[in-house]
mmCIF file of N, CA and C in Angstrom:
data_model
loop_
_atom_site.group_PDB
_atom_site.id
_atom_site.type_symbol
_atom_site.label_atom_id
_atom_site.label_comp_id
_atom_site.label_asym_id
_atom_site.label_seq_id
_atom_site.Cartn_x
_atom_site.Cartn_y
_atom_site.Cartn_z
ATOM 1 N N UNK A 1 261.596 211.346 39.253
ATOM 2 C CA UNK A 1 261.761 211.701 37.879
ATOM 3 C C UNK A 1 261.451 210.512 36.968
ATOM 4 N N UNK A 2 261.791 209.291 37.073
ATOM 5 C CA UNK A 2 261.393 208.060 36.596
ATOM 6 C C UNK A 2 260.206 207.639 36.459
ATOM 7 N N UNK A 3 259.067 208.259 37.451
ATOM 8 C CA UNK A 3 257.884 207.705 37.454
ATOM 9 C C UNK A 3 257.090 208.988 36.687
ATOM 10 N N UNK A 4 257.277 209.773 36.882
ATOM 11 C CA UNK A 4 257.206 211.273 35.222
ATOM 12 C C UNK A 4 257.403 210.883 34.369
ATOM 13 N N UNK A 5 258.649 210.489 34.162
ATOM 14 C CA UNK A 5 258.941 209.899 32.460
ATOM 15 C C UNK A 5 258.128 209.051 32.075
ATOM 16 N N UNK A 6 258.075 207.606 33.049
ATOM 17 C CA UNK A 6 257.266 206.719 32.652
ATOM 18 C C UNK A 6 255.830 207.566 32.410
ATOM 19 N N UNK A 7 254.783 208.234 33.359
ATOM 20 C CA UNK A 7 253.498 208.733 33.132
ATOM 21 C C UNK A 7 253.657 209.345 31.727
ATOM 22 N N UNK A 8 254.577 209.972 31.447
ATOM 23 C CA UNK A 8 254.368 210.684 30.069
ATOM 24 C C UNK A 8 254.782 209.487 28.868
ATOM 25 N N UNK A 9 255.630 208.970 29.108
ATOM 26 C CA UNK A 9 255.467 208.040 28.235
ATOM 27 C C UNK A 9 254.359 207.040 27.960
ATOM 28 N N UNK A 10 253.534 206.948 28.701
ATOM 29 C CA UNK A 10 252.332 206.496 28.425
ATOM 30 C C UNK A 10 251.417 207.003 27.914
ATOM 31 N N UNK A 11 251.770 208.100 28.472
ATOM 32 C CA UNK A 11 250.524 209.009 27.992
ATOM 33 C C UNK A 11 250.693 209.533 26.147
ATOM 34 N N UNK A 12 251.886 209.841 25.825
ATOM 35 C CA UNK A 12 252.371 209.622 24.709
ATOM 36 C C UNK A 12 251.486 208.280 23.770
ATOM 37 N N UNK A 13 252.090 207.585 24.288
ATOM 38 C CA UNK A 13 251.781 205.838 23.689
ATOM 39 C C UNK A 13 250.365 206.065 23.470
ATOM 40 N N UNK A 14 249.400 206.363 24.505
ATOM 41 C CA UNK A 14 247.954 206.543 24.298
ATOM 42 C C UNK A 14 247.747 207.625 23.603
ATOM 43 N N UNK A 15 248.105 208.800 23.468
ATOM 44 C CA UNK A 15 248.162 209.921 22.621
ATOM 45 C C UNK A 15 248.180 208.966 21.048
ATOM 46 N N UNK A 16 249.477 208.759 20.649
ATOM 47 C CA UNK A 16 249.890 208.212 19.126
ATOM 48 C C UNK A 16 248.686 206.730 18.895
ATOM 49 N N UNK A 17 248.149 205.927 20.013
ATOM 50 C CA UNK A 17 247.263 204.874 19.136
ATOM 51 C C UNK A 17 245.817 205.594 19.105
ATOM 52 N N UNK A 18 245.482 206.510 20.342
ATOM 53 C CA UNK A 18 244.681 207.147 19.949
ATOM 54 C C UNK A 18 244.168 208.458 18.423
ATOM 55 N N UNK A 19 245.182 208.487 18.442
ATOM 56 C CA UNK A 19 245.324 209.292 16.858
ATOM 57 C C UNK A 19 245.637 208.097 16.015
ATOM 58 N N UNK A 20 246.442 207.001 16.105
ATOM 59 C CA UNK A 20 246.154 206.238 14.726
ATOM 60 C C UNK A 20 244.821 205.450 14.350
ATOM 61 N N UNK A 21 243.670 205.134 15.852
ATOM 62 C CA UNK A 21 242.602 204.819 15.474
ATOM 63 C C UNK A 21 241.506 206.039 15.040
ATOM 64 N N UNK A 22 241.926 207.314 15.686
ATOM 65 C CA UNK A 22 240.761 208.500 14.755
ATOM 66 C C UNK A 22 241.670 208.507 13.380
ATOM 67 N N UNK A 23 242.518 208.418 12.947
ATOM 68 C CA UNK A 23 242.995 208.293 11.498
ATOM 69 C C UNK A 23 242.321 206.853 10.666
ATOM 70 N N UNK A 24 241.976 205.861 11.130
ATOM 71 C CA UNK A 24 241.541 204.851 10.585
ATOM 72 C C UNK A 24 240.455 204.990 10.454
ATOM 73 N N UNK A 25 239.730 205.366 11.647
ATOM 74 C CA UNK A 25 238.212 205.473 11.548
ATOM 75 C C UNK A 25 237.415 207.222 10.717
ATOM 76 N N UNK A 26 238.502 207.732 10.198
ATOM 77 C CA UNK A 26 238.352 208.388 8.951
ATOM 78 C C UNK A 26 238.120 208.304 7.906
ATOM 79 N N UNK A 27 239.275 207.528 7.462
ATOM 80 C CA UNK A 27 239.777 206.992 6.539
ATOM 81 C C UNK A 27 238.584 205.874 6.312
ATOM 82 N N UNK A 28 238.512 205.236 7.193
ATOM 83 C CA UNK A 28 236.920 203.719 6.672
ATOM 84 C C UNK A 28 235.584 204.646 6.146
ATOM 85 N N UNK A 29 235.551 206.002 7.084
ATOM 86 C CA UNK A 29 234.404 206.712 6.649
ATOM 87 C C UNK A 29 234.313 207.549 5.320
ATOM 88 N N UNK A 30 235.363 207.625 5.054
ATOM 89 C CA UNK A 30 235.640 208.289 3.815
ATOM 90 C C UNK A 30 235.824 207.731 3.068
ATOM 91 N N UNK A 31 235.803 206.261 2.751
ATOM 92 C CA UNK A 31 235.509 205.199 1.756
ATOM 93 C C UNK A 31 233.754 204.813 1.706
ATOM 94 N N UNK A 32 233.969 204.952 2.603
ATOM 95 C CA UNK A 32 232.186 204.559 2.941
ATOM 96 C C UNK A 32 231.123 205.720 2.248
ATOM 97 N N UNK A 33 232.048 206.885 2.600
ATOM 98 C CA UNK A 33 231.206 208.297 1.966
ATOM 99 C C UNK A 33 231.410 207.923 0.417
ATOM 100 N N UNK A 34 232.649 207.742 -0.040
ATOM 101 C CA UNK A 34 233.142 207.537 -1.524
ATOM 102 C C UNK A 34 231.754 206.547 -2.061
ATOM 103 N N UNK A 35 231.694 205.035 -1.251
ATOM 104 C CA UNK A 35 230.832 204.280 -2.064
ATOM 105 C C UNK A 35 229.417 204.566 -2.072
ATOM 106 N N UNK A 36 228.858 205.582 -1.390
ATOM 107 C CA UNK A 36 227.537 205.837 -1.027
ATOM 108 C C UNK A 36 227.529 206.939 -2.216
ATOM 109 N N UNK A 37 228.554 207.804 -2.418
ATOM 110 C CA UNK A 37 228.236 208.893 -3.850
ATOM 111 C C UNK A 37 228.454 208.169 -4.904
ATOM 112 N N UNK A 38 228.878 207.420 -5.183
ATOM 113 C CA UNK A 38 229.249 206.222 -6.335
ATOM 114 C C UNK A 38 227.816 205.738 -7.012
ATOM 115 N N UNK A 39 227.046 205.149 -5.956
ATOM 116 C CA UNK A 39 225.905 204.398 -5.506
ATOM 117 C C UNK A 39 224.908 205.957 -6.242
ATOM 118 N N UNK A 40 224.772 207.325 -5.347
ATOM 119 C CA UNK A 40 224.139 208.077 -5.812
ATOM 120 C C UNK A 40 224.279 208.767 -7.223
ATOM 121 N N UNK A 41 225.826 208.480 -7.617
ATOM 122 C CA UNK A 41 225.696 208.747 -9.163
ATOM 123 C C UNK A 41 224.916 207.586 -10.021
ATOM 124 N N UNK A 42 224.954 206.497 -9.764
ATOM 125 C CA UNK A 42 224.571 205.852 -10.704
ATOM 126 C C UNK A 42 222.641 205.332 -10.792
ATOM 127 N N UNK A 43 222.566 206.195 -9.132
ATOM 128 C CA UNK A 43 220.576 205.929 -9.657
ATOM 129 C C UNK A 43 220.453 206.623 -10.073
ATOM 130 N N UNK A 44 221.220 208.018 -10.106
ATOM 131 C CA UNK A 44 221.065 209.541 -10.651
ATOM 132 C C UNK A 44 221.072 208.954 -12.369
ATOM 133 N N UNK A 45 221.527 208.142 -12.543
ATOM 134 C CA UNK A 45 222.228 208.279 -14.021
ATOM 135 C C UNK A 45 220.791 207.362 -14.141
ATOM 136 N N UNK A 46 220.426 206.145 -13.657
ATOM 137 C CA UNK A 46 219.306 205.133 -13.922
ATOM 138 C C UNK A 46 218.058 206.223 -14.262
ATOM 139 N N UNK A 47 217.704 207.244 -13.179
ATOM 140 C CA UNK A 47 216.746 208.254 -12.968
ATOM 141 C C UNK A 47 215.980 209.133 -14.035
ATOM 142 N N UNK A 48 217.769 209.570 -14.889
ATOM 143 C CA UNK A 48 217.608 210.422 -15.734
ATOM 144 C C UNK A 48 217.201 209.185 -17.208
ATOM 145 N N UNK A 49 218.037 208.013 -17.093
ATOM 146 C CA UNK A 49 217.571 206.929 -18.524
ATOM 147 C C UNK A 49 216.281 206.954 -18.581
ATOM 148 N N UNK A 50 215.420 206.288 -17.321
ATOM 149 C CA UNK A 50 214.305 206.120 -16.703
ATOM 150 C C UNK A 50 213.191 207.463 -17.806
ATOM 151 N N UNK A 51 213.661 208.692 -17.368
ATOM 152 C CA UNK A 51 213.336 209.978 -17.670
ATOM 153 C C UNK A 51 213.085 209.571 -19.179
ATOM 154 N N UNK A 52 214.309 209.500 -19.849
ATOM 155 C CA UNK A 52 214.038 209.312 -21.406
ATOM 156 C C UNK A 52 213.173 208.325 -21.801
ATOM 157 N N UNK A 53 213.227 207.686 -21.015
ATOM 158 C CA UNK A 53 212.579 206.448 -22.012
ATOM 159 C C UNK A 53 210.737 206.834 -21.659
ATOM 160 N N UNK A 54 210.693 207.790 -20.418
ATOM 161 C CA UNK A 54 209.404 207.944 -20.333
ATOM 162 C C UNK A 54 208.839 208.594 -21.603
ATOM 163 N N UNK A 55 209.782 209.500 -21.985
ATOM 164 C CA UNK A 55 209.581 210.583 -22.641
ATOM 165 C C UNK A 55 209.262 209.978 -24.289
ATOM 166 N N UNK A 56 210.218 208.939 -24.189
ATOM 167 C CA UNK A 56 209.765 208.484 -25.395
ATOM 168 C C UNK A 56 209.126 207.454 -25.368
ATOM 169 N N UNK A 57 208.361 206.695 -24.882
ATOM 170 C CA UNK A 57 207.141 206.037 -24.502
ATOM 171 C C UNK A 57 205.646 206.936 -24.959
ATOM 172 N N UNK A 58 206.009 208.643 -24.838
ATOM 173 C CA UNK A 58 204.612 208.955 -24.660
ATOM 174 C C UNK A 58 204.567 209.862 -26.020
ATOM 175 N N UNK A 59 205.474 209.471 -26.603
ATOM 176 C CA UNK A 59 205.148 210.116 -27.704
ATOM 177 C C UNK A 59 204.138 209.518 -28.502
ATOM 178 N N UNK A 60 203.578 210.733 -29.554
ATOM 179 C CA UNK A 60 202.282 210.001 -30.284
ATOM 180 C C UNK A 60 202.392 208.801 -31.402
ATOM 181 N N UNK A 61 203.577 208.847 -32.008
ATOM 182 C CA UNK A 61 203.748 208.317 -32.955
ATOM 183 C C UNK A 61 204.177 206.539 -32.331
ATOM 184 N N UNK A 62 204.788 206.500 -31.390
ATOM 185 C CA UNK A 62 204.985 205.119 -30.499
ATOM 186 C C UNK A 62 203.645 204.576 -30.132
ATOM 187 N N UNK A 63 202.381 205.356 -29.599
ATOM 188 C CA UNK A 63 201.497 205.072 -29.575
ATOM 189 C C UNK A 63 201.052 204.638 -30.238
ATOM 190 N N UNK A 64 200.608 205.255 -31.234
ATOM 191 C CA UNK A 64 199.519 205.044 -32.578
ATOM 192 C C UNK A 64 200.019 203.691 -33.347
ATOM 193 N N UNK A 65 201.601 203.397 -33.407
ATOM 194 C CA UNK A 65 201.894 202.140 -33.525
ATOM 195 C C UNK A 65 201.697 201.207 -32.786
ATOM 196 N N UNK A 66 202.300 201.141 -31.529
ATOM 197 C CA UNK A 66 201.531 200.241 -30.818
ATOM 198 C C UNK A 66 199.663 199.531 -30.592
ATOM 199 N N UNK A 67 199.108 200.847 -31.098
ATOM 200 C CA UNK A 67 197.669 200.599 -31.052
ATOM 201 C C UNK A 67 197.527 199.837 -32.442
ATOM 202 N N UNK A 68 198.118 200.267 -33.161
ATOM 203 C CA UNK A 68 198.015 199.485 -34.472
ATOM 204 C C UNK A 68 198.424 198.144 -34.915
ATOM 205 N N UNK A 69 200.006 197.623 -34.449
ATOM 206 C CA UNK A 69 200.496 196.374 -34.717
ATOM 207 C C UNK A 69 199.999 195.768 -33.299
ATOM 208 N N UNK A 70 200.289 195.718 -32.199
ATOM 209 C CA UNK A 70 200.024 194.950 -31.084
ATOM 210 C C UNK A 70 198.505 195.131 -30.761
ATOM 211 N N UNK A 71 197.487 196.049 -30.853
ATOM 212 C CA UNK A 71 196.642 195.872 -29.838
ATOM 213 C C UNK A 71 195.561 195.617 -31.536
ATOM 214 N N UNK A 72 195.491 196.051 -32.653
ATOM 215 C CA UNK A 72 195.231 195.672 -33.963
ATOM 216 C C UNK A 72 193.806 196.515 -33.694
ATOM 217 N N UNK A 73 194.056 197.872 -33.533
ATOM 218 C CA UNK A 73 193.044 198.468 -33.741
ATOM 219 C C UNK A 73 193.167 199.911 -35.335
ATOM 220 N N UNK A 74 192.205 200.270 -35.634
ATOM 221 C CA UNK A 74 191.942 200.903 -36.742
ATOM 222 C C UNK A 74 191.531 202.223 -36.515
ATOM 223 N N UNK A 75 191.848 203.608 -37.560
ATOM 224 C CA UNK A 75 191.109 204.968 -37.406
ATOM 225 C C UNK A 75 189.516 204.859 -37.283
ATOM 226 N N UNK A 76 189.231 205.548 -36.634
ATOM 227 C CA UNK A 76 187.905 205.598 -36.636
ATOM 228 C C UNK A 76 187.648 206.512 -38.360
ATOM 229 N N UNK A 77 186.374 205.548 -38.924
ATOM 230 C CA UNK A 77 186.217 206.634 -40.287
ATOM 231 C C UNK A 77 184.767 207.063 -39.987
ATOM 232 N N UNK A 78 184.118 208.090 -40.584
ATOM 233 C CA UNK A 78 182.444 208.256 -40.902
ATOM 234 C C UNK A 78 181.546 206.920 -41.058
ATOM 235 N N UNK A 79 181.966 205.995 -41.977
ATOM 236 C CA UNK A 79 181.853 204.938 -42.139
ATOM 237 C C UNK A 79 181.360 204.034 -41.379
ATOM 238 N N UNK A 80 182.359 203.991 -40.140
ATOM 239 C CA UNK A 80 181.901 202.804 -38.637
ATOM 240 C C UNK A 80 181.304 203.540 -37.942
ATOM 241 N N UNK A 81 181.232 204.744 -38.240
ATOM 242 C CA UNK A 81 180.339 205.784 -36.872
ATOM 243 C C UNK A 81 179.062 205.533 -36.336
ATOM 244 N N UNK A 82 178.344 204.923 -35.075
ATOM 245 C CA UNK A 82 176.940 205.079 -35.384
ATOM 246 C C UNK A 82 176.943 206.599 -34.462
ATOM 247 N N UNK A 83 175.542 207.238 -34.828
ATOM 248 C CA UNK A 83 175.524 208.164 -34.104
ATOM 249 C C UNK A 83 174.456 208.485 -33.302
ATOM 250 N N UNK A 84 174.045 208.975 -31.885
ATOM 251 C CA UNK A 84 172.369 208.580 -31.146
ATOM 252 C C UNK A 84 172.236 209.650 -31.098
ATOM 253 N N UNK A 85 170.566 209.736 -31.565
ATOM 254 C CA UNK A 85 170.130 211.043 -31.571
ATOM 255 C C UNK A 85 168.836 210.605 -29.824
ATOM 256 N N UNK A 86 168.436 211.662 -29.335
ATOM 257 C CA UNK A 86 167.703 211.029 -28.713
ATOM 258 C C UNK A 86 166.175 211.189 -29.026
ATOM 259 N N UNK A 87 165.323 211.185 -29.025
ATOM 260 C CA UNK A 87 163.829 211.432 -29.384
ATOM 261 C C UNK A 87 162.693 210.961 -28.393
ATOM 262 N N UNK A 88 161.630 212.128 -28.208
ATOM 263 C CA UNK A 88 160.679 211.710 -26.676
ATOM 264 C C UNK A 88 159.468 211.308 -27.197
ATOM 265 N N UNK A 89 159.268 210.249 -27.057
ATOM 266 C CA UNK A 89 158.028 209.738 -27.252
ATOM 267 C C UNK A 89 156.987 209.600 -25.869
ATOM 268 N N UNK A 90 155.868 210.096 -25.921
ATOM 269 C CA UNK A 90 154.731 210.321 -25.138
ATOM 270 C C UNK A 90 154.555 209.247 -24.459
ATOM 271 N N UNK A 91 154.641 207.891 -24.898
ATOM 272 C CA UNK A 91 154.396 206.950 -24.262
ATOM 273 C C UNK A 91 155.552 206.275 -23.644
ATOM 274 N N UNK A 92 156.150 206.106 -24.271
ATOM 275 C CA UNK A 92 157.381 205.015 -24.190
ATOM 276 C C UNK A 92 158.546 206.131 -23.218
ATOM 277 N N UNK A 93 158.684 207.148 -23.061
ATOM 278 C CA UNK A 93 159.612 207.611 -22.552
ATOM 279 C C UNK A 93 161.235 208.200 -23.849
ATOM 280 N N UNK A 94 162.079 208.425 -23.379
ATOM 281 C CA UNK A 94 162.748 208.861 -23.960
ATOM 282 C C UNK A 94 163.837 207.825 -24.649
ATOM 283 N N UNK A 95 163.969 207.539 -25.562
ATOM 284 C CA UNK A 95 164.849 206.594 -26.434
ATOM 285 C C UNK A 95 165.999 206.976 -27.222
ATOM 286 N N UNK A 96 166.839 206.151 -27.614
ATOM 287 C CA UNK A 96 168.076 206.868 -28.360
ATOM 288 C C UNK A 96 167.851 205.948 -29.680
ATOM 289 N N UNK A 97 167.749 207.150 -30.498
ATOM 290 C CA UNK A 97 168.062 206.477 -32.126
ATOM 291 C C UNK A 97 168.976 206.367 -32.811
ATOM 292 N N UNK A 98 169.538 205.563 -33.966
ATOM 293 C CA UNK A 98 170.773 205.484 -34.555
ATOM 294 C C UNK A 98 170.539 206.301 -35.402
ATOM 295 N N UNK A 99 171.653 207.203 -36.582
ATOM 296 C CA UNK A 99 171.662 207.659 -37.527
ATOM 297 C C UNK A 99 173.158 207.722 -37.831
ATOM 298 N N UNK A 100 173.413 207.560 -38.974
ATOM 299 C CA UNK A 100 174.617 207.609 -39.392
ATOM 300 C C UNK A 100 175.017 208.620 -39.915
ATOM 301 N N UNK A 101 176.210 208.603 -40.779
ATOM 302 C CA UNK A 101 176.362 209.629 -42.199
ATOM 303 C C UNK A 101 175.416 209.574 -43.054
ATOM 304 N N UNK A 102 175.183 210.763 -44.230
ATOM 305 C CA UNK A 102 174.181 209.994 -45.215
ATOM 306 C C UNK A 102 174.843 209.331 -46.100
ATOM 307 N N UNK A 103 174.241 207.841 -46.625
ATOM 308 C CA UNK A 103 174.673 207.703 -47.571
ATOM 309 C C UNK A 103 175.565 206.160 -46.995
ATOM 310 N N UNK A 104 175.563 205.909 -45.763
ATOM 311 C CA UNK A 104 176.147 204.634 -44.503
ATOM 312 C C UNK A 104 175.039 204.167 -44.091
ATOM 313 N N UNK A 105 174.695 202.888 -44.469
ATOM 314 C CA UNK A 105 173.703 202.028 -44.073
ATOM 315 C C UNK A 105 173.961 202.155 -42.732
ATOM 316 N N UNK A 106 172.834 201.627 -41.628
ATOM 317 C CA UNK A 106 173.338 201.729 -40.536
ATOM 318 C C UNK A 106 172.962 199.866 -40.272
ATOM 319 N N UNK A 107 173.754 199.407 -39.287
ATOM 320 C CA UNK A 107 174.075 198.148 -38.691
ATOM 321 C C UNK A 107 172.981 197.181 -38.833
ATOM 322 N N UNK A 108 172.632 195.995 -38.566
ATOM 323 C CA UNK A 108 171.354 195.492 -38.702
ATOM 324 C C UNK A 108 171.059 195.300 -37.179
ATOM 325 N N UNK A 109 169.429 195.756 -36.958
ATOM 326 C CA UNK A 109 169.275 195.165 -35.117
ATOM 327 C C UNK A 109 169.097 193.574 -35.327
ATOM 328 N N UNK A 110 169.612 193.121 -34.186
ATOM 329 C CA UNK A 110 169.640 191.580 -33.754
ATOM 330 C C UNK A 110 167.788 191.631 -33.669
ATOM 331 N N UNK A 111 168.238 189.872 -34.004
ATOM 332 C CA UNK A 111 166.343 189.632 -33.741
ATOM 333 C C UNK A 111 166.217 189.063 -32.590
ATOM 334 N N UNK A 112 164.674 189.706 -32.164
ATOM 335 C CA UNK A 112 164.608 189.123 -30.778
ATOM 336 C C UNK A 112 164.268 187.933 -30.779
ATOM 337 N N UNK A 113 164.912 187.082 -29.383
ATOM 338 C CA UNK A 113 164.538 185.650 -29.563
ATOM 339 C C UNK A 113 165.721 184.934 -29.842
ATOM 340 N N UNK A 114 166.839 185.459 -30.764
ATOM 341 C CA UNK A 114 167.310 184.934 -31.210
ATOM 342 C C UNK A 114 168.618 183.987 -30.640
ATOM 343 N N UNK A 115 169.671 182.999 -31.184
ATOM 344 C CA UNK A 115 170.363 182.127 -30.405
ATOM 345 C C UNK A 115 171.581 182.897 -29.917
ATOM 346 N N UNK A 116 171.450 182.334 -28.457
ATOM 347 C CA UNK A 116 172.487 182.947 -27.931
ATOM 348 C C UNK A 116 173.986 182.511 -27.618
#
């Protein structure tokens, strides 16, 4: 009867540390789960900022400023337009001519020869 008691009392003993280490090793995982959704709320949250700021990046009016103060470019008017018409000449092959608006000088051609 003594050596019963003792077997069960062991077996007990291993029963209760065996349940207090699956209780620990719960418990660590369920902190671990906690900091990993923590972690996924907050790229979630980076994801969606990310989102806005795309959104307002591509708007037109951010653009058209930016093209204007930083990159210092201008509307296109009639004015700066040149425009190529093309025209076939018998000999020479096919060429592109300038023409503008009427009434818009058009550009001066460079002279040949000239310093480079």
């Amino acid at each position: 009867m003594g050596r019963l008691l003792f077997v069960l009392t062991v077996a007990l003993v291993g029963c209760a540390l065996s349940l207090v280490s699956s209780q620990y090793k719960a418990r660590s995982l369920f902190v671990e789960l906690e900091r990993v959704q923590a972690v996924a709320r907050d790229l979630d949250v980076d994801w969606r900022r990310l989102q806005l700021e795309q959104t307002d990046h591509a708007k037109h009016a951010l653009i058209d400023n930016v093209a204007r103060t930083t990159l210092k470019m201008e509307p296109v008017t009639p004015a700066r337009t040149i425009y190529l018409a093309q025209s076939r000449d018998a000999q020479s092959g096919p060429a592109l001519l300038p023409y503008g608006p009427p009434g818009v000088p058009l550009p001066a051609k460079p002279k040949a020869g000239g310093a480079r």
